[in-house]
mmCIF file of C-alpha atoms and ligand atoms in Angstrom:
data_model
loop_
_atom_site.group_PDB
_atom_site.id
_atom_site.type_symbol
_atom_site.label_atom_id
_atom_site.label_comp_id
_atom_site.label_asym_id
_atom_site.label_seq_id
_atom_site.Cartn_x
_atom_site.Cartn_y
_atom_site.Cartn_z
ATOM 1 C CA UNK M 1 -11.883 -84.204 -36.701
ATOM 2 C CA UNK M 2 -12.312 -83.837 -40.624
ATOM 3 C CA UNK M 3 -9.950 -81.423 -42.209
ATOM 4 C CA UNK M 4 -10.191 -79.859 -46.212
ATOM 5 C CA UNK M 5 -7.505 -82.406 -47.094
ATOM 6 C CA UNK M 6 -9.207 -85.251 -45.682
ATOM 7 C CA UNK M 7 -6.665 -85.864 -43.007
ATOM 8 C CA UNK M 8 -7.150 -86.618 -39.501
ATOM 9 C CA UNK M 9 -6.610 -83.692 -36.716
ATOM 10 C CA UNK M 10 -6.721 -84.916 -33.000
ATOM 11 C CA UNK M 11 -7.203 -82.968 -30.500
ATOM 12 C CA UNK M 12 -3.327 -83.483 -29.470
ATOM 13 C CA UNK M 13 -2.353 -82.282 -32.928
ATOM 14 C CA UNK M 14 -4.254 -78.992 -32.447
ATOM 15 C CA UNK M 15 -1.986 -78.624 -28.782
ATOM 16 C CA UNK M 16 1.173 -79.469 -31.185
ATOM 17 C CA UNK M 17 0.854 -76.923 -33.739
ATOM 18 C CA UNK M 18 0.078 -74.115 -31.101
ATOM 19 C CA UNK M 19 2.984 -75.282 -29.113
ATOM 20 C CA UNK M 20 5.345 -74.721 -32.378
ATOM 21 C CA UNK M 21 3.635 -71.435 -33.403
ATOM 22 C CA UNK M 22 4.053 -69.584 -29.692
ATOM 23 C CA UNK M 23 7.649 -70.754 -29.821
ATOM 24 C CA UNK M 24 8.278 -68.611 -33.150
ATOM 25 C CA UNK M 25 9.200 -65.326 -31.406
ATOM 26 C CA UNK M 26 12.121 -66.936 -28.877
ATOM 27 C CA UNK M 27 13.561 -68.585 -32.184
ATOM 28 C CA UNK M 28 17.552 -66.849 -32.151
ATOM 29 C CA UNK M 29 18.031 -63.915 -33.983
ATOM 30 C CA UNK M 30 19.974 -65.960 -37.144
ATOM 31 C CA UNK M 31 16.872 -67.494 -37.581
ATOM 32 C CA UNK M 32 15.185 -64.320 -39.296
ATOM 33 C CA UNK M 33 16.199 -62.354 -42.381
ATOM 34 C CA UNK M 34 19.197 -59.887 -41.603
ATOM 35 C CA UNK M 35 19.564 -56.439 -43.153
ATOM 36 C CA UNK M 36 21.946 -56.529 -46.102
ATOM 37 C CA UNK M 37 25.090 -55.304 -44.811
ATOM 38 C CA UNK M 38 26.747 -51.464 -45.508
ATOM 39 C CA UNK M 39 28.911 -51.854 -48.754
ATOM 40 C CA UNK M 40 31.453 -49.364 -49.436
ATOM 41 C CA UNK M 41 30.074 -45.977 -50.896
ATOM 42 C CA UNK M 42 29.678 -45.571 -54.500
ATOM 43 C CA UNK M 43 31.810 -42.668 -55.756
ATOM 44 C CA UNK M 44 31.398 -41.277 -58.740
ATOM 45 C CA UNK M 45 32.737 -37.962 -60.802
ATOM 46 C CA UNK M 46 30.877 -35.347 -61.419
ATOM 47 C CA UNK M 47 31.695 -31.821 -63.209
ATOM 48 C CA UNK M 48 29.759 -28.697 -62.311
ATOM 49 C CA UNK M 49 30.091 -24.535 -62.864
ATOM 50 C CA UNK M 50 30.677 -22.982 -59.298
ATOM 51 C CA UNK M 51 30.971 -18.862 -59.853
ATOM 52 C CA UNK M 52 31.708 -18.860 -63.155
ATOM 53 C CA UNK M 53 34.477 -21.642 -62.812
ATOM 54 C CA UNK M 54 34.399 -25.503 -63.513
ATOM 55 C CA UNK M 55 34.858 -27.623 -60.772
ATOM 56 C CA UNK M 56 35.455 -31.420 -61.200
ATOM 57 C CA UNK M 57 34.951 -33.311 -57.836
ATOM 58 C CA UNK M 58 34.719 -37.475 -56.658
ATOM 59 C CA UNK M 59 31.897 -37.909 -54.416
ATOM 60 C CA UNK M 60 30.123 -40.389 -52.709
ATOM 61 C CA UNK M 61 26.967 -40.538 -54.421
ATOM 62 C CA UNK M 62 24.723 -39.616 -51.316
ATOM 63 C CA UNK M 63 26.891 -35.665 -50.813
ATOM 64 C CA UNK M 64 24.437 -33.722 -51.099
ATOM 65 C CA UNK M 65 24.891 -30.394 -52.913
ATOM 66 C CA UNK M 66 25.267 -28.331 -49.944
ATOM 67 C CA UNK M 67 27.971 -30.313 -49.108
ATOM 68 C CA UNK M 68 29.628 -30.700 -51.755
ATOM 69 C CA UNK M 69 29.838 -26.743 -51.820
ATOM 70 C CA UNK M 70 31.055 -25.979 -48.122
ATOM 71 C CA UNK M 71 33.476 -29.454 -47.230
ATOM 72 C CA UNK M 72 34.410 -30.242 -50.676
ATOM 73 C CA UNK M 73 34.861 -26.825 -52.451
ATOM 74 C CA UNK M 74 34.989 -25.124 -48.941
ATOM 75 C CA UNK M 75 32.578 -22.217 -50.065
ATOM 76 C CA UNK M 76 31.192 -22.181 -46.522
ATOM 77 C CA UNK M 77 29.023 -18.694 -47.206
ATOM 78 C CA UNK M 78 26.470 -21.140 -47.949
ATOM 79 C CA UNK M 79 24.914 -21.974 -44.648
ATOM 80 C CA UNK M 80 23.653 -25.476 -43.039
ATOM 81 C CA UNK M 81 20.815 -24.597 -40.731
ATOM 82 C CA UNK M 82 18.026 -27.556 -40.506
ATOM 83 C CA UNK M 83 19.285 -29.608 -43.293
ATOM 84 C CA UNK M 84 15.829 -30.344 -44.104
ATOM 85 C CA UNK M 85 14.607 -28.098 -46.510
ATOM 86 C CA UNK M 86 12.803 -25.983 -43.899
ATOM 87 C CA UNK M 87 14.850 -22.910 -42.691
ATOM 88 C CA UNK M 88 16.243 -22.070 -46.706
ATOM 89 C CA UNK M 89 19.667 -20.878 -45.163
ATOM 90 C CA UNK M 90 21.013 -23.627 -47.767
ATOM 91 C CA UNK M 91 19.631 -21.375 -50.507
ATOM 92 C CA UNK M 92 21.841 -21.566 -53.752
ATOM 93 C CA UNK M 93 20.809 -20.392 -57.216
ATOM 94 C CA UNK M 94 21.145 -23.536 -60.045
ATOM 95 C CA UNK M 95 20.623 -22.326 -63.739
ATOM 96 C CA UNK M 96 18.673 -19.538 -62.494
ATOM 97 C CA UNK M 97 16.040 -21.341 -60.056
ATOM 98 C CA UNK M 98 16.697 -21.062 -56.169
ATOM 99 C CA UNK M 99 16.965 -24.687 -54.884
ATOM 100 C CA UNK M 100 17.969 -25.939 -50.997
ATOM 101 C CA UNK M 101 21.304 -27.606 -51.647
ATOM 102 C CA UNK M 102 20.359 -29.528 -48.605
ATOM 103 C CA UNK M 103 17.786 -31.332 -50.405
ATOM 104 C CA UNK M 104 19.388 -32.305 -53.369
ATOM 105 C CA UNK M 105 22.414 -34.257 -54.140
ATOM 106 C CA UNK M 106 25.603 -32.954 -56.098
ATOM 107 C CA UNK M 107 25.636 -35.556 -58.536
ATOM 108 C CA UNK M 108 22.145 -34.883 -59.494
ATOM 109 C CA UNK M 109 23.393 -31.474 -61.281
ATOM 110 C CA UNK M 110 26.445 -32.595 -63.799
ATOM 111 C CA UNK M 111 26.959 -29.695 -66.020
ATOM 112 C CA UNK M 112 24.842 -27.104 -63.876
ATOM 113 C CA UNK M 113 25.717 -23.636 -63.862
ATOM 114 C CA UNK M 114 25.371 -22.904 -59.742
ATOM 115 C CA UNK M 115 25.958 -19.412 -57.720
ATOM 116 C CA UNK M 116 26.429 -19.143 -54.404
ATOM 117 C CA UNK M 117 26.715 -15.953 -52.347
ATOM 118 C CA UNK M 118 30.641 -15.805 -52.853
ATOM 119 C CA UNK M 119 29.776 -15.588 -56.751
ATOM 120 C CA UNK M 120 27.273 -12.726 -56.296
ATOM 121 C CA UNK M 121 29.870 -9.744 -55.404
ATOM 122 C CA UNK M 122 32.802 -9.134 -52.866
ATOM 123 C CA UNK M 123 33.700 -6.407 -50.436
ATOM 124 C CA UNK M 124 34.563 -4.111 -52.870
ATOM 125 C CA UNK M 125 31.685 -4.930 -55.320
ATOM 126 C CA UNK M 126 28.962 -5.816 -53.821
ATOM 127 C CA UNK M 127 25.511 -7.131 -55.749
ATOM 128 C CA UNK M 128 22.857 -4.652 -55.494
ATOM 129 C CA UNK M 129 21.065 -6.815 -53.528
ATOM 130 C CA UNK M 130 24.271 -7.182 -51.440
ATOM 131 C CA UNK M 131 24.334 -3.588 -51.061
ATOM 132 C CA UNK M 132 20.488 -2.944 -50.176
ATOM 133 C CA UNK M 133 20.703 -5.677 -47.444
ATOM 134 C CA UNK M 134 23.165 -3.835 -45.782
ATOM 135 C CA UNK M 135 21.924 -0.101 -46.670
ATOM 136 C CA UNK M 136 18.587 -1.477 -44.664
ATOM 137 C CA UNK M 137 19.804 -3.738 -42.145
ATOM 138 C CA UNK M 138 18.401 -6.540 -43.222
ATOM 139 C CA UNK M 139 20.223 -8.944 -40.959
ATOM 140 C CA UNK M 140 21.367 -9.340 -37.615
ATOM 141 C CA UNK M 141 23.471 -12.242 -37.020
ATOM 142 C CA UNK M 142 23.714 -12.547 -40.803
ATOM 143 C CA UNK M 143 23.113 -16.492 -40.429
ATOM 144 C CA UNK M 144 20.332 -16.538 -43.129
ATOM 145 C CA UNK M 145 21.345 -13.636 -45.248
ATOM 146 C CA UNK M 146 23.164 -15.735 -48.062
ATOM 147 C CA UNK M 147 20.188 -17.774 -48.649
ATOM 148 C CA UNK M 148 17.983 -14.525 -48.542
ATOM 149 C CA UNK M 149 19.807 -13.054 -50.930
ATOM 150 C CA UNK M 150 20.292 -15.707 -53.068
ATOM 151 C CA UNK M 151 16.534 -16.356 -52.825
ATOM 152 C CA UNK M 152 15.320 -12.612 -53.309
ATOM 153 C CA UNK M 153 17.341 -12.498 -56.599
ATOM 154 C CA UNK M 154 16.139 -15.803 -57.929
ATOM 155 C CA UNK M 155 12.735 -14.626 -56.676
ATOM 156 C CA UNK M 156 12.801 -11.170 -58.245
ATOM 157 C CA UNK M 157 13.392 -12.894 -61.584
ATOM 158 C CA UNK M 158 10.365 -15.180 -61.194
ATOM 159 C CA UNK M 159 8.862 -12.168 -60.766
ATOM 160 C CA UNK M 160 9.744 -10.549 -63.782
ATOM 161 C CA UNK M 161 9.079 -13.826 -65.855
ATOM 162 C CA UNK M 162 5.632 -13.447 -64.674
ATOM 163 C CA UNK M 163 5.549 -16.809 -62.597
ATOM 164 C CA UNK M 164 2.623 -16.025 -60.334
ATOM 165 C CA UNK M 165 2.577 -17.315 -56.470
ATOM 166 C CA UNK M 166 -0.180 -18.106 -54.499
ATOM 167 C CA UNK M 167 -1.495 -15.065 -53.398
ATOM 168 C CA UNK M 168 -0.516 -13.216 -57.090
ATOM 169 C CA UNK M 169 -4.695 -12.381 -57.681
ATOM 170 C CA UNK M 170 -4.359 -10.817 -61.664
ATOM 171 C CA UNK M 171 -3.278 -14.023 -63.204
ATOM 172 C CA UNK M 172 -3.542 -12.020 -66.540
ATOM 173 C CA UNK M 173 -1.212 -8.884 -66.059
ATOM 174 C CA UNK M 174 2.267 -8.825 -64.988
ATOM 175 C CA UNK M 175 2.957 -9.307 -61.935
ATOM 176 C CA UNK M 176 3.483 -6.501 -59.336
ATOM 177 C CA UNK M 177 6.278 -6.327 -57.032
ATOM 178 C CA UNK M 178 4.007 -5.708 -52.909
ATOM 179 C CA UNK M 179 5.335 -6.278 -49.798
ATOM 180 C CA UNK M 180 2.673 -9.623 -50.086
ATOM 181 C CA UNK M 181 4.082 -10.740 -53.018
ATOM 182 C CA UNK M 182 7.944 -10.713 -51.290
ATOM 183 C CA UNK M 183 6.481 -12.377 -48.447
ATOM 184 C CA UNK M 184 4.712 -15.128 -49.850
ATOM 185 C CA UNK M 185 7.702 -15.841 -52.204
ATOM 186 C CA UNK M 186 10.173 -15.556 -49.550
ATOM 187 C CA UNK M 187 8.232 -17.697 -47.038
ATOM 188 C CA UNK M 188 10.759 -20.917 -47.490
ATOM 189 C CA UNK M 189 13.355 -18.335 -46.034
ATOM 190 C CA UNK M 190 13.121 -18.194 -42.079
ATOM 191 C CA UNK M 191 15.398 -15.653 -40.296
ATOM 192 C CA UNK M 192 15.408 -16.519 -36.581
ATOM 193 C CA UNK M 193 16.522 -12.344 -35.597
ATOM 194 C CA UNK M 194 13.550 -11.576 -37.276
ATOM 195 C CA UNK M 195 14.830 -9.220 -39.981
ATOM 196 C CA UNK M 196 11.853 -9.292 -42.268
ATOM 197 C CA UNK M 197 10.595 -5.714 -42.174
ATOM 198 C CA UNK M 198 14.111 -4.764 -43.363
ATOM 199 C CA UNK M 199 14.629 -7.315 -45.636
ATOM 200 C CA UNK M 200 11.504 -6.344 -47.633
ATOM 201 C CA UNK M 201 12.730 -3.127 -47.843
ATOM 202 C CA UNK M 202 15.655 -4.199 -49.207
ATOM 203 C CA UNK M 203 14.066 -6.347 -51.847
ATOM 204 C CA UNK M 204 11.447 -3.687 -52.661
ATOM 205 C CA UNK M 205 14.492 -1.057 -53.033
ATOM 206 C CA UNK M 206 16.276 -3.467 -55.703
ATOM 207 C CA UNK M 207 13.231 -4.674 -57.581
ATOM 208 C CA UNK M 208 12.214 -0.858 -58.115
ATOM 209 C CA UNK M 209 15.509 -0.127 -59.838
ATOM 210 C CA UNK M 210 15.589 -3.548 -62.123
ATOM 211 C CA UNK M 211 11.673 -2.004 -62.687
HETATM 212 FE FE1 FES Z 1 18.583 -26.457 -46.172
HETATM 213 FE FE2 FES Z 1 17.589 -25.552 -43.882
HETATM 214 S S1 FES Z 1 19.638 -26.145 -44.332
HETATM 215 S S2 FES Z 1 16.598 -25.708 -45.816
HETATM 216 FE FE1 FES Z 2 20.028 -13.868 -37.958
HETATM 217 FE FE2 FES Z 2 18.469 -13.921 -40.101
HETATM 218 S S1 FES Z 2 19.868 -12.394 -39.545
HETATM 219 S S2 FES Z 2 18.836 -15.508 -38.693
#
């Protein structure tokens, strides 16, 4: 049989080569490519504003921020519900934007200026927005409520910077604080007691006295 290269192929050369190629998948396991083993982590340092105060830490670079804030500074108000960036219970408020700490990592923010609910107020002080949550009831098992309230204050400022959302529909004016508005903009925040009717009240209550 001729062949591109000019050499002769057989018959009994064809039943060779698809001998060898149907033994391929039985060949042992050292045979193939392994995965490059798991070094040792990288740490690194990394200096950040918690609350007003500087915290210096040594982390593995894959902690993300939300745990670097509740098992290495053990500021546990900060809650760890889906860790995936879907339920906002993570909520945390990084030089003045609301971020999930679960989706980002610590060493991503060196020099940031973060709050977390135990910077907002404390039992004897509490953040207006502290205050209205409980003057409406807007919890129940008060799971989500740090990353609602850190989220509604972030949010309220958006508002007032006249960031519009999706459902904003004067692009041109400022932008007006409706129960749509709150909803819309607190969508990333999911409260499994349902608490929303209450927490919109709250909200609404706060951003009429910053108005
Ligand atoms: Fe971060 Fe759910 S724990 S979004
Ligand atoms: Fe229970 Fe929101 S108050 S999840």
């Amino acid at each position: 049989m001729p062949t591109p290269g000019g050499f002769p192929l057989n018959r009994r050369d064809l039943v060779v080569g698809a001998g060898a190629c149907s033994a391929l998948p039985v060949l042992p396991t050292s045979a193939y490519p392994q995965s490059t083993p798991v070094g040792q982590p990288v740490m690194t340092e990394i200096s950040f504003g918690v609350n007003g105060r500087t915290r210096e830490l040594t982390l593995d670079t894959r902690t993300t921020l939300l745990d670097a804030l509740r098992q290495h500074l053990h500021l546990t108000g900060t809650k760890k519900g889906c860790d995936h960036g879907q339920c906002g219970a993570c909520t945390v408020i990084v030089d003045g934007h609301r971020i999930n700490s679960c989706l980002t990592l610590a060493v991503m923010h060196p020099n940031a200026n973060i709050t977390t609910i135990e910077g907002l107020g404390d039992v004897d002080r509490l953040h207006p927005m502290q205050a209205a949550f409980v003057e409406h009831d807007g919890f129940q098992c008060g799971y989500c409520t740090p990353g609602q309230i850190c989220s509604s204050i972030a949010m309220l400022d958006e508002i007032e910077a006249g960031i519009p959302s999706h459902v904003t529909s004067d692009l041109t004016g400022p932008v007006e604080v409706s129960g749509v508005e709150i909803r819309e903009r607190m969508s990333g925040n999911i409260c499994r007691c349902g608490a929303y009717s209450n927490i919109i009240e709250a909200v609404t209550e706060v951003a009429g006295r910053r108005a």
